[in-house]
Coordinates of C-alpha atoms in Angstrom, one line a residue:
X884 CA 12.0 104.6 -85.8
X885 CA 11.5 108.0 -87.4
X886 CA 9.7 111.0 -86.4
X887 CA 7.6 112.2 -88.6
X888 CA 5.7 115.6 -89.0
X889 CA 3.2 115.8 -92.2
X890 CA 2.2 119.5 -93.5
X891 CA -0.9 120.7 -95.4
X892 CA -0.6 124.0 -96.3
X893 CA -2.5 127.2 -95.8
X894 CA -4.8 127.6 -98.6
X895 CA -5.7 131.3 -100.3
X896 CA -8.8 132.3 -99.5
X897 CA -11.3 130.8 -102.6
X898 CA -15.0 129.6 -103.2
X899 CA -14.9 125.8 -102.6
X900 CA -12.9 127.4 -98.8
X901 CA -16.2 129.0 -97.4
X902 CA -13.5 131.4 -95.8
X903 CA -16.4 134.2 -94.9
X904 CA -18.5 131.9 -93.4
X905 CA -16.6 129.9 -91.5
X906 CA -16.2 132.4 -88.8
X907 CA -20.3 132.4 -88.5
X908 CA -20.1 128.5 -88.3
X909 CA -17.4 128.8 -85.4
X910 CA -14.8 126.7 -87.6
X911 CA -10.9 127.5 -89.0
X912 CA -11.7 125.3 -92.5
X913 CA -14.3 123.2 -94.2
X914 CA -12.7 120.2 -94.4
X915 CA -9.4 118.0 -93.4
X916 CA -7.7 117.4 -96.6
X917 CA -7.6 113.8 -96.8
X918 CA -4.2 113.0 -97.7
X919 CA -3.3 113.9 -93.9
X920 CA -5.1 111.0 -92.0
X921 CA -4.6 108.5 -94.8
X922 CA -1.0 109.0 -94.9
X923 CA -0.4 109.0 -90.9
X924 CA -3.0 105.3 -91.5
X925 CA -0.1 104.3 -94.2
X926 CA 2.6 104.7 -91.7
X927 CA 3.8 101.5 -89.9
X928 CA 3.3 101.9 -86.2
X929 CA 7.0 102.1 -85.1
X930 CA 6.9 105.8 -86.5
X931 CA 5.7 108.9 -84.8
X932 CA 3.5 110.9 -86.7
X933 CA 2.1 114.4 -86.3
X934 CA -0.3 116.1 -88.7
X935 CA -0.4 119.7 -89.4
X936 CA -2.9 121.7 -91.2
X937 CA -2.2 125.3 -91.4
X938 CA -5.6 126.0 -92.4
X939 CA -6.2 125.3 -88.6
X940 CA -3.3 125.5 -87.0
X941 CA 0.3 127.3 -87.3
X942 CA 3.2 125.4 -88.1
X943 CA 5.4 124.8 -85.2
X944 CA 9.0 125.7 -86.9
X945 CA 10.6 124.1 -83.7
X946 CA 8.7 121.0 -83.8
X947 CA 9.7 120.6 -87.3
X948 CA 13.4 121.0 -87.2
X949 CA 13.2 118.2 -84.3
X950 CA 11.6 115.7 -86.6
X951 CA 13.5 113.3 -88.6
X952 CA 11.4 113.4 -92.1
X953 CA 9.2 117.0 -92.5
X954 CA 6.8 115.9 -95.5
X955 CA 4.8 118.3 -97.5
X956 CA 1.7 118.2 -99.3
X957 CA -0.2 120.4 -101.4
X958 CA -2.6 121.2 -104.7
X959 CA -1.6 123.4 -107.6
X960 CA -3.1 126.4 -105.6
X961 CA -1.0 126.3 -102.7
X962 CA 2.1 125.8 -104.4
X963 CA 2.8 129.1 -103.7
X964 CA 2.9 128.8 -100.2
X965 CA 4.6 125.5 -100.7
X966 CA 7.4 126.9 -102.1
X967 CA 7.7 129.2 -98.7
X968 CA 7.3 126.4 -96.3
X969 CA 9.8 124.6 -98.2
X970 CA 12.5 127.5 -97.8
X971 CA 11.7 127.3 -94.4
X972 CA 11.9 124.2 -93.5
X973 CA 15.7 124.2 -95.7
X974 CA 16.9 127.0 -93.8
X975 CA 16.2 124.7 -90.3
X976 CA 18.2 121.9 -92.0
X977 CA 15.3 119.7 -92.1
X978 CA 15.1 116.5 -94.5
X979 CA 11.9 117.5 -96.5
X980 CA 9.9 115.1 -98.9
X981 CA 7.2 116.4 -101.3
X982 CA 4.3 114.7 -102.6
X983 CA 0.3 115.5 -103.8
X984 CA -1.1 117.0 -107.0
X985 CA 1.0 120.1 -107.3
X986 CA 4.0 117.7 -107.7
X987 CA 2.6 114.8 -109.8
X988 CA 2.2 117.3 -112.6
X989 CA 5.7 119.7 -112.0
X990 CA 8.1 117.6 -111.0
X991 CA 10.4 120.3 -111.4
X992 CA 9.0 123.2 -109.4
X993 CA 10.8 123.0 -106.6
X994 CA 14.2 122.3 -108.7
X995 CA 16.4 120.0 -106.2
X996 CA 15.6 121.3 -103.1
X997 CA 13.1 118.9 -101.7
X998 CA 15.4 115.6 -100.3
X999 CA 12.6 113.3 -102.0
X1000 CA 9.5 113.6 -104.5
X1001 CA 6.4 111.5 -104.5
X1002 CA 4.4 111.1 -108.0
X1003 CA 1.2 109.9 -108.4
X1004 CA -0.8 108.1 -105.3
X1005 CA 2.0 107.0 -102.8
X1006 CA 0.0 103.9 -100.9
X1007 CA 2.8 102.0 -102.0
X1008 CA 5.5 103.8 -102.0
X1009 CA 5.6 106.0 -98.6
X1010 CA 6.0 102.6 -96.5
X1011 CA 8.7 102.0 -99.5
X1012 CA 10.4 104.8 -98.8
X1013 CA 10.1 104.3 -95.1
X1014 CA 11.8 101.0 -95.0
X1015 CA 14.7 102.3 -97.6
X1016 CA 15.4 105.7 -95.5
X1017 CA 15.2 103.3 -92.4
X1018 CA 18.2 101.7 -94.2
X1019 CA 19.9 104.3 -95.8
X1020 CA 19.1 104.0 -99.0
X1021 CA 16.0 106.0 -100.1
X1022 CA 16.2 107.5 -104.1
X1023 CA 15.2 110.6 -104.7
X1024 CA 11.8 110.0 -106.9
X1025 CA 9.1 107.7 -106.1
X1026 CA 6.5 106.4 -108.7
X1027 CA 4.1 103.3 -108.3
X1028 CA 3.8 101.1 -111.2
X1029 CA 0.4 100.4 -110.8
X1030 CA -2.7 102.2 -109.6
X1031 CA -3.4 102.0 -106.1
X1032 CA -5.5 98.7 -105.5
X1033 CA -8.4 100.3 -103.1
X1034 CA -9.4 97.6 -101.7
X1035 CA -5.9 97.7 -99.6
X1036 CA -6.5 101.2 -98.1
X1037 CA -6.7 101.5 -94.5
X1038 CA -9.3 103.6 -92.7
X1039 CA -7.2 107.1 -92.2
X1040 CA -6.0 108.2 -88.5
X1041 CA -9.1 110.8 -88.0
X1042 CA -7.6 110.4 -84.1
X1043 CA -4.7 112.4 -85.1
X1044 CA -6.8 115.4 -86.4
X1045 CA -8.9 117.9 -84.3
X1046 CA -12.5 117.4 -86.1
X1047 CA -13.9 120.2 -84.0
X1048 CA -12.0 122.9 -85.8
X1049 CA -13.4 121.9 -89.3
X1050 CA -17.2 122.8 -90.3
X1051 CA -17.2 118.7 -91.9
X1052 CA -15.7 115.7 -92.4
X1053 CA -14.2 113.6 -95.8
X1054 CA -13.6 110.9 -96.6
X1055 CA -13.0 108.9 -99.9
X1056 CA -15.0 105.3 -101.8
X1057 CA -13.1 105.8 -104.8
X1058 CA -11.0 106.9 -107.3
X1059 CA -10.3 107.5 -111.1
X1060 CA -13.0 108.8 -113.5
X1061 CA -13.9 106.9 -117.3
X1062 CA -14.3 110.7 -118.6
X1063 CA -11.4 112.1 -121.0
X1064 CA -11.9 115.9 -120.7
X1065 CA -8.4 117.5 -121.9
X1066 CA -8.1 120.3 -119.5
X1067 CA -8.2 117.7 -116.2
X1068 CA -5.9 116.5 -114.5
X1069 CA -7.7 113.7 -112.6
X1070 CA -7.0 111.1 -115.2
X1071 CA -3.5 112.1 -114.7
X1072 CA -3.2 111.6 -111.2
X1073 CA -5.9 108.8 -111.0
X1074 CA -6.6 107.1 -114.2
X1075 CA -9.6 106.5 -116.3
X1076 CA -10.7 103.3 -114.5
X1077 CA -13.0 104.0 -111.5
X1078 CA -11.2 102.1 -109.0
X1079 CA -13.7 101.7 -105.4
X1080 CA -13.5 100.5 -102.3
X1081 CA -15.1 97.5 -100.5
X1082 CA -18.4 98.0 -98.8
X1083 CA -16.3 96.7 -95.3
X1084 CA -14.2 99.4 -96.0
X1085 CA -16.7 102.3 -96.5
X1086 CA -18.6 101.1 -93.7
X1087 CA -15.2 100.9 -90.8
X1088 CA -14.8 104.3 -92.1
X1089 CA -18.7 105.8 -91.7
X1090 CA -18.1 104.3 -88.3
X1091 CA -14.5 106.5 -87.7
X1092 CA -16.1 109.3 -88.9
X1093 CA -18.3 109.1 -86.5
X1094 CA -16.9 108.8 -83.4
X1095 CA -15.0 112.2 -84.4
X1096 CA -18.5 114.3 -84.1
X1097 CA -19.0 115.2 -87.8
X1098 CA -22.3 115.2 -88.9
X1099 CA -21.8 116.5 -92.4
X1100 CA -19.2 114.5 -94.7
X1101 CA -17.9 115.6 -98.0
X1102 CA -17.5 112.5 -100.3
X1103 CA -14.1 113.8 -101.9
X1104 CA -14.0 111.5 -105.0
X1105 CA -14.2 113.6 -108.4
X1106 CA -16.7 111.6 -109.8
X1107 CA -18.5 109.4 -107.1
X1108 CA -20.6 107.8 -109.8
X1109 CA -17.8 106.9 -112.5
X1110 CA -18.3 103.2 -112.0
X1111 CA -22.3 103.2 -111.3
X1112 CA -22.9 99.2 -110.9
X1113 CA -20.0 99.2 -108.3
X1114 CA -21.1 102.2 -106.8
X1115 CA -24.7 101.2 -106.0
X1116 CA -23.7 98.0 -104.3
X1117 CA -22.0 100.6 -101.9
X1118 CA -24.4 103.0 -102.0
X1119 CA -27.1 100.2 -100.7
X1120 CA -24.8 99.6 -97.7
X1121 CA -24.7 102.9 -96.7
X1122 CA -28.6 102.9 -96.4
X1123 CA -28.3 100.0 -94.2
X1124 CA -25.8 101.8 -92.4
X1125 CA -28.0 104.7 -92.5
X1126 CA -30.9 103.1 -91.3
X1127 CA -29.4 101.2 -88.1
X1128 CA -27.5 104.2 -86.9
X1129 CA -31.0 106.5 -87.5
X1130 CA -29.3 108.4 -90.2
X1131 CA -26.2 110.3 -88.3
X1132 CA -24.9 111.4 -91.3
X1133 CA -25.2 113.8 -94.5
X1134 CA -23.1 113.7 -97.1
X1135 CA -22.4 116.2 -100.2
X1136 CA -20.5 114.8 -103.1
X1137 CA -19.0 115.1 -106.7
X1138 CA -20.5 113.7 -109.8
X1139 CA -21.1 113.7 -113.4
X1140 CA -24.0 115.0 -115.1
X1141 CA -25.1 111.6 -116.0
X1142 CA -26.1 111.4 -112.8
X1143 CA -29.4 112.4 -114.0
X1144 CA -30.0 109.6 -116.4
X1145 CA -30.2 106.7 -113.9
X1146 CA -33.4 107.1 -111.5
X1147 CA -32.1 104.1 -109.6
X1148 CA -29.1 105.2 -108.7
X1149 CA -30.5 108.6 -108.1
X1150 CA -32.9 107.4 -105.5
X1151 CA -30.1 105.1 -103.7
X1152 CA -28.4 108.7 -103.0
X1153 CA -31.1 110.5 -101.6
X1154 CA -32.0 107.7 -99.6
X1155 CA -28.2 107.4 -98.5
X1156 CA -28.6 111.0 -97.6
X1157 CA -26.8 113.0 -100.4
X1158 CA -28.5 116.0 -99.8
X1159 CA -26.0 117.8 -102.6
X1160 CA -23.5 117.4 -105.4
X1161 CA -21.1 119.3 -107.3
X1162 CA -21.2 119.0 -111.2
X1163 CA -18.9 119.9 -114.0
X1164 CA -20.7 121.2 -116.3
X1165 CA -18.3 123.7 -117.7
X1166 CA -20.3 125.4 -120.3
X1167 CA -23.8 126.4 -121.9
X1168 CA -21.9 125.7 -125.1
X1169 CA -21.8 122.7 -127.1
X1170 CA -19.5 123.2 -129.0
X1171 CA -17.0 124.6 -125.8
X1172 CA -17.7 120.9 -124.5
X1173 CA -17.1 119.0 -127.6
X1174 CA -13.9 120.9 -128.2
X1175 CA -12.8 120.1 -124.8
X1176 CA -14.0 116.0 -124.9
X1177 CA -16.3 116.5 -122.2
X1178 CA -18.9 114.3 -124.7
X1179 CA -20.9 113.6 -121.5
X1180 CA -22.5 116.9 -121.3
X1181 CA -23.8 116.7 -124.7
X1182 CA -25.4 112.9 -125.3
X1183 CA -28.9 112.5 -125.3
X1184 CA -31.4 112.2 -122.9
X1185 CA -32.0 116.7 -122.2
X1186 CA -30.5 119.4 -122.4
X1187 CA -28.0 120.2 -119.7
X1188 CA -30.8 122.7 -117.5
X1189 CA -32.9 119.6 -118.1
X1190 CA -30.6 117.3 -116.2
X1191 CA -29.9 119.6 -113.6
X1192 CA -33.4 119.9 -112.5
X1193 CA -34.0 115.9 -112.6
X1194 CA -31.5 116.1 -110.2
X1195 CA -32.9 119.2 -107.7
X1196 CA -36.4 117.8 -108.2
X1197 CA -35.2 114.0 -107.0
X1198 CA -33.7 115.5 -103.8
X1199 CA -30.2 116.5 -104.2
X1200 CA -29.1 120.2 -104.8
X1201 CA -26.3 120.7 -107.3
X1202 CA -23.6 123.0 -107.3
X1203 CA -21.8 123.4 -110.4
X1204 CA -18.4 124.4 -111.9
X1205 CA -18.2 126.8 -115.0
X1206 CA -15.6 127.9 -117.1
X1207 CA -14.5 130.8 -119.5
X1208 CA -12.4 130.8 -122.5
X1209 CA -12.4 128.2 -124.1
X1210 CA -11.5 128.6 -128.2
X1211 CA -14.9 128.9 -129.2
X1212 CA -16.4 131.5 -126.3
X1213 CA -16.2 134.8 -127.2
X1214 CA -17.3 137.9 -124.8
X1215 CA -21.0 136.8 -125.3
X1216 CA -20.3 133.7 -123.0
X1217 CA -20.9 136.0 -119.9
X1218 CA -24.2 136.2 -120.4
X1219 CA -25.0 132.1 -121.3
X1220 CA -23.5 131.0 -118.9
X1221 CA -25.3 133.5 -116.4
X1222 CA -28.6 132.8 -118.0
X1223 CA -27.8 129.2 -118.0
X1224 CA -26.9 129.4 -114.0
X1225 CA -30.2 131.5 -113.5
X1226 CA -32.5 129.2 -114.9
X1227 CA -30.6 126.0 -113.8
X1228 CA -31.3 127.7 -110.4
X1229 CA -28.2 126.4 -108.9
X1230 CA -27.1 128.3 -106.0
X1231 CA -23.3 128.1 -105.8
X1232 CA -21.2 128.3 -108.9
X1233 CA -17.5 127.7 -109.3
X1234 CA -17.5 129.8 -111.8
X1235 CA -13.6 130.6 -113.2
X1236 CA -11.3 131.1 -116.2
X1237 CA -9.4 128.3 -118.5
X1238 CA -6.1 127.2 -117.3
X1239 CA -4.0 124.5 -118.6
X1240 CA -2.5 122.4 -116.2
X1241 CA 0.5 120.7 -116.4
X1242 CA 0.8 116.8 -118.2
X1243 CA -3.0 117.6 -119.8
X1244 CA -3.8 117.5 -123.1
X1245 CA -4.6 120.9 -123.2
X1246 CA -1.6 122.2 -121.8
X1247 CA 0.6 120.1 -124.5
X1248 CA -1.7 121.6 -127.4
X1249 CA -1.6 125.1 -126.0
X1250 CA 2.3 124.8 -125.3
X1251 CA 2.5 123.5 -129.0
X1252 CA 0.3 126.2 -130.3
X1253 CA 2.4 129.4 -128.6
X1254 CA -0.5 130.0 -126.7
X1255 CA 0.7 129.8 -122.9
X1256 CA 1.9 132.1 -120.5
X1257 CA 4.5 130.3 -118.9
X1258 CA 5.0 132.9 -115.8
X1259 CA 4.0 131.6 -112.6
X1260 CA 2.2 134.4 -111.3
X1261 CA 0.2 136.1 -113.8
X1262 CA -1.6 139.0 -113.7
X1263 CA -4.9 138.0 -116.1
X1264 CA -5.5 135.0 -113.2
X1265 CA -4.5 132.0 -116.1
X1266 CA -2.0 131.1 -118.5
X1267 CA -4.1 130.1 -120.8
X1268 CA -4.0 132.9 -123.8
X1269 CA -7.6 133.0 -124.9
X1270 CA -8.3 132.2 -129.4
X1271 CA -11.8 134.8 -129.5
X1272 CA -10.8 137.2 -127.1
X1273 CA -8.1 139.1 -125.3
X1274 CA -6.6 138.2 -122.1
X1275 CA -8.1 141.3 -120.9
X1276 CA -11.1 140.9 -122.1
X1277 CA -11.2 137.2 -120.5
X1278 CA -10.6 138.5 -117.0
X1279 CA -13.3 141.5 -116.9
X1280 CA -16.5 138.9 -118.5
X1281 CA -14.6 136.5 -115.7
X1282 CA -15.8 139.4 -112.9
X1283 CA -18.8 140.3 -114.7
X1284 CA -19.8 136.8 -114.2
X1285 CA -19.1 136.6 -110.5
X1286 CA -20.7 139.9 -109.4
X1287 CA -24.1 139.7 -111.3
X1288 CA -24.3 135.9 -109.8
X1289 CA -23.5 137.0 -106.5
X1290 CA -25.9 139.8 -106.5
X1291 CA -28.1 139.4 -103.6
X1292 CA -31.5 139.3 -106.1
X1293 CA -29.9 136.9 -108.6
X1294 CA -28.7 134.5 -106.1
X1295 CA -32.2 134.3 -104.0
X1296 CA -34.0 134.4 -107.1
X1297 CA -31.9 130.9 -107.8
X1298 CA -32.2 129.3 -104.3
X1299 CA -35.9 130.6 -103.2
X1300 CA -37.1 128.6 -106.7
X1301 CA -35.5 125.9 -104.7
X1302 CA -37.2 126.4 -101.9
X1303 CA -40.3 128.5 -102.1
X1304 CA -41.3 127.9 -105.3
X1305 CA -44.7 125.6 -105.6
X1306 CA -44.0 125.2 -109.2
X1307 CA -40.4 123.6 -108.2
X1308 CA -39.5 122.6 -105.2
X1309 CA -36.2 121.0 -104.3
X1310 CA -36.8 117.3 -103.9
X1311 CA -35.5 117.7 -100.3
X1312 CA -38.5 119.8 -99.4
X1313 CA -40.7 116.8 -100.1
X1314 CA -40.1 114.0 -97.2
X1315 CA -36.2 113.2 -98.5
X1316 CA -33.9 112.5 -95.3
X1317 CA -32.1 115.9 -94.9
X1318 CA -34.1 116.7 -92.1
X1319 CA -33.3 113.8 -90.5
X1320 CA -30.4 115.6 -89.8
X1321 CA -28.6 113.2 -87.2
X1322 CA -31.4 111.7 -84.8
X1323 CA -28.3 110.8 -82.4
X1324 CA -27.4 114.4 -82.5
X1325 CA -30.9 116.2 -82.6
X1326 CA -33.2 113.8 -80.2
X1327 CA -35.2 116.7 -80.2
X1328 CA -35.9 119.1 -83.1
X1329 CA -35.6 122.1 -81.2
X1330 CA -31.7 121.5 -80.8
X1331 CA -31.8 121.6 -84.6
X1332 CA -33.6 125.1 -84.6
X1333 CA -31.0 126.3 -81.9
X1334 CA -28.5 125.8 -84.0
X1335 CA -30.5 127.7 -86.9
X1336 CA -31.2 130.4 -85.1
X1337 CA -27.5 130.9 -83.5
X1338 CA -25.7 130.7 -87.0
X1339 CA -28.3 133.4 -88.4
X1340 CA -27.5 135.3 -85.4
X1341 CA -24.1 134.9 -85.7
X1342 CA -24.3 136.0 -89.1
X1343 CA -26.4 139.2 -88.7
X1344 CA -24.2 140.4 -85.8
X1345 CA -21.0 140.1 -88.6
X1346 CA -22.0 140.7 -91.6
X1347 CA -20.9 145.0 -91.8
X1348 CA -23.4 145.7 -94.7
X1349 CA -27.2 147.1 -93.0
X1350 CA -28.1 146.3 -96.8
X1351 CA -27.1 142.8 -96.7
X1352 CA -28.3 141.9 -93.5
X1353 CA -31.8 143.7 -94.2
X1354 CA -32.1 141.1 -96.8
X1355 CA -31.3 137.9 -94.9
X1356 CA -33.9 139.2 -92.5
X1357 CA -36.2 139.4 -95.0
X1358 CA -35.4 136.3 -97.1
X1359 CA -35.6 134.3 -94.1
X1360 CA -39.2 135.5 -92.9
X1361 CA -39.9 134.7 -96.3
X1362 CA -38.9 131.0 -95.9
X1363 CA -40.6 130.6 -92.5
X1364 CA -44.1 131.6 -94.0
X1365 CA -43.6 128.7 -95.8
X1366 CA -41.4 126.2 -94.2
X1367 CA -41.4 124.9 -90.5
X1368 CA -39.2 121.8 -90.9
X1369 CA -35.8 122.5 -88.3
X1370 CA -33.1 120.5 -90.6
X1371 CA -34.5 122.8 -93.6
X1372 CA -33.9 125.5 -91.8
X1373 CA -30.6 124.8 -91.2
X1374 CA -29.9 124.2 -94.5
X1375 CA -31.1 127.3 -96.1
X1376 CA -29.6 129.1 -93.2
X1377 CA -26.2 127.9 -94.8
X1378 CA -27.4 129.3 -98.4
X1379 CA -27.5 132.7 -96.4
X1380 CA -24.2 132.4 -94.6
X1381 CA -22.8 130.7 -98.0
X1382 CA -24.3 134.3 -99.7
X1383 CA -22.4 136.6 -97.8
X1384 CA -18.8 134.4 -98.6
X1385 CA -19.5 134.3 -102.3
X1386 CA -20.5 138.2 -102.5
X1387 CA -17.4 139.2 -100.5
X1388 CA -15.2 136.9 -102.4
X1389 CA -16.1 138.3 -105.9
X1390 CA -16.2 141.9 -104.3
X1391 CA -12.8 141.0 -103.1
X1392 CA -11.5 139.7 -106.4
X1393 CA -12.9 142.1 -108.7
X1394 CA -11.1 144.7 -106.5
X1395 CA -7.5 143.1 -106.6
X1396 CA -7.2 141.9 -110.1
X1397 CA -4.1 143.2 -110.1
X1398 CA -3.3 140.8 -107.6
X1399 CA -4.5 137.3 -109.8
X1400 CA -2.1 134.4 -110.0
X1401 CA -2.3 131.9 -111.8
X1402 CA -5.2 129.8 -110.4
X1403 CA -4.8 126.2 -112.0

């Protein structure tokens, strides 16, 4: 029997963290990382197992240095802090394994210092590992020949995680994505063939979910729609689910812009209770996409602000990520892609700069081409050296494009179209299920304007700008003139809080850019 103490580590404050909200929400993070739970559900029973996040929690050095194996997670962006946890935990003498993204794609990083490496998914190869270190005879790297089957994965160990701390839940149907966009790493890690999980399993784990008190789930797969005929079977199961329950849960999701081209498999989402999605859409520019194989964004059917609003006027907001510098952009990509956001009216943009990540095709052509910077910390933010540009050039359109989208009258001018607008409404406004908002939790409505009214609260007491909070005060009188439904409410009362955290983080970056690393 081993003990056994898993670590997520702290991540840098960003835009998918909601880091300036959170405290207005009365949470430490937005979501569990789902590798904790699932890992602790892959671990044989005769193990102990403790999971830490330091998003929510410290690390207890002491516990640590007790344990038997110390294993350690973490994406490209925390490698960082990785790197510091590991030295830590080395210094204690502790026997330290290393798995997740960072590590699939830089073997190497950590030199020899971790006792054992992990590439790629690890569903069969942590028990493997188990079993040989049980027996003395673990090896260093671990690899599965074959993609993970999904239809083998157990329901993760939510037990072992304190829900309360995290503003919602995750959880994952699938994996993979049919796409072949050079600068991802996704088919790297997970393959081009969408693999999914049984409806049983989705189902055991809407029902774990559950029981944990979340309300609002993150579907974490990068494209939830990548296999659509095995994704609607699902999807109708979760309706049922849905229905028998009284709708307890909401769920926000990532997807491809394709999305828009199948009204059935729209309609099964909003009816499932996606009340949001993420998008890739990278670029205004056609030729930025073409160049980078994202073909999707540029068939036929609409253009790409066409799409979006088939998807906002069927019931499900989209968020969106955007990128700068690719070959073809020059400085006048700031202002398409923030006329392209503004008319797209799509609230929250991940808006960021090329980088090249390791074992992508665009890292191997930009390595081939003299065109990386191959320091780990850089100061232009990316290590991607730009063709139509300069670096510095890159990195100031980069914070041009933050600021002016973050500017309180360019972002309400994107959401009240949204929501206020009689000429275009979100879908949601119009009898979709987000205001259903959990009949188990709300059995009346007036719990569900409570909370409203507590978070706005919450967030005009905080927020340190009279400017700022002058205008939440007016934007949502504005919305009550119109609106009256209490899940609404709630929701736009998030767009508010989610305001403040995107205008203080581009405030915040703009004023350290001395301070970039590499953000890949």
């Amino acid at each position: 029997m081993a003990d056994i103490v898993i670590i997520n580590p702290r991540f840098e404050p960003s835009y998918w963290g909601m880091d300036h909200a959170l405290p207005f929400m009365g949470k430490s993070a937005n979501l569990p990382v789902a590798c904790l739970p699932l890992l602790a559900a892959l671990t044989p029973r005769e193990h102990d197992v403790t999971l830490i996040d330091e998003n929510v929690e410290a690390i207890d050095w002491e516990r640590c240095a007790r344990a038997d194996i110390v294993a350690l997670t973490g994406m490209s962006v925390q490698r960082f802090r990785m790197k510091e946890i590991l030295t830590e935990l080395k210094a204690r003498g502790c026997f330290v394994v290393i798995g997740g993204p960072w590590i699939t794609v830089q073997e190497d990083y950590f030199d020899d210092v971790p006792d054992v490496i992990f590439v790629g998914e690890a569903e069969e190869t942590w028990p493997q590992f188990l079993r040989e270190w049980s027996s003395g005879l673990h090896q260093f790297r671990y690899e599965q020949a074959d993609k993970t089957d999904m239809s083998t994965v157990p329901t993760p160990r939510f037990d072992l995680i304190n829900m309360k701390k995290y503003a919602f839940g995750s959880l994952q149907f699938s994996r993979g994505c049919p796409f072949q966009c050079d600068f991802c790493d996704i088919i790297v890690t997970f393959g081009r063939r969408p693999r999914i999980k049984t409806s049983e399993q989705v189902i055991a784990e809407l029902d774990a979910i559950l029981k944990t008190g979340q309300r609002i789930v993150f579907i974490v797969d990068d494209n939830l729609i990548g296999n659509k005929k095995a994704i609607k079977v699902v999807l109708r199961e979760v309706i049922a689910w849905q229905r028998r329950k009284g709708y307890p849960l909401t769920f926000f999701t990532e997807a491809s812009i394709d999305l828009a081209d199948d009204a059935e498999l729209l309609d099964l989402m909003v009816e499932a209770n996606f009340v949001a999605t993420f998008i890739g859409i990278e670029s205004p520019s056609e030729e930025a996409l073409r160049e980078t194989k994202k073909f999707q964004n540029v068939r036929a059917g609409g253009t790409l602000t066409e799409k979006v609003r088939t998807i906002q006027k069927a019931g499900i907001e989209v968020w969106c990520g955007m990128i700068m510098g690719f070959d073809s952009d020059d400085v006048g990509i700031v202002e398409r892609q923030i006329e392209f956001i503004q008319q797209s009216r799509i609230a929250f943009s991940m808006s960021g700069m090329l980088s090249a990540i390791p074992k992508t095709p665009l890292h191997a052509r930009l390595a081939t081409e003299g065109r990386l910077d191959f320091s780990d910390r850089s100061e232009f933010g990316t290590n991607v050296v730009p063709l139509k540009m300069s670096r510095e050039e890159l990195l100031n359109g980069y914070f041009e494009v933050l600021n002016r989208l973050y500017e309180p009258e360019a972002y309400f001018e994107r959401t009240d179209a949204l929501f206020l607008d009689p000429a275009f409404e979100l879908g949601i406004v119009k009898m979709k299920p987000w205001w259903r908002l959990s009949r188990r939790w709300a059995l009346s409505e007036a719990k569900c304007v409570v909370e409203s009214l507590g978070l706005f609260s919450r967030l005009i007491w905080s927020v340190p700008s009279a400017e700022l909070r002058r205008e939440y005060r007016k934007r949502l009188f504005n919305f009550l003139k119109v609106h009256r439904r209490p899940g609404l409410l709630l929701f736009y009362v998030f767009h508010l809080a989610m305001h403040y955290h995107t205008w203080k983080m581009a405030k915040d970056m703009s004023s350290r850019s001395s301070q970039l690393v590499n953000s890949f």
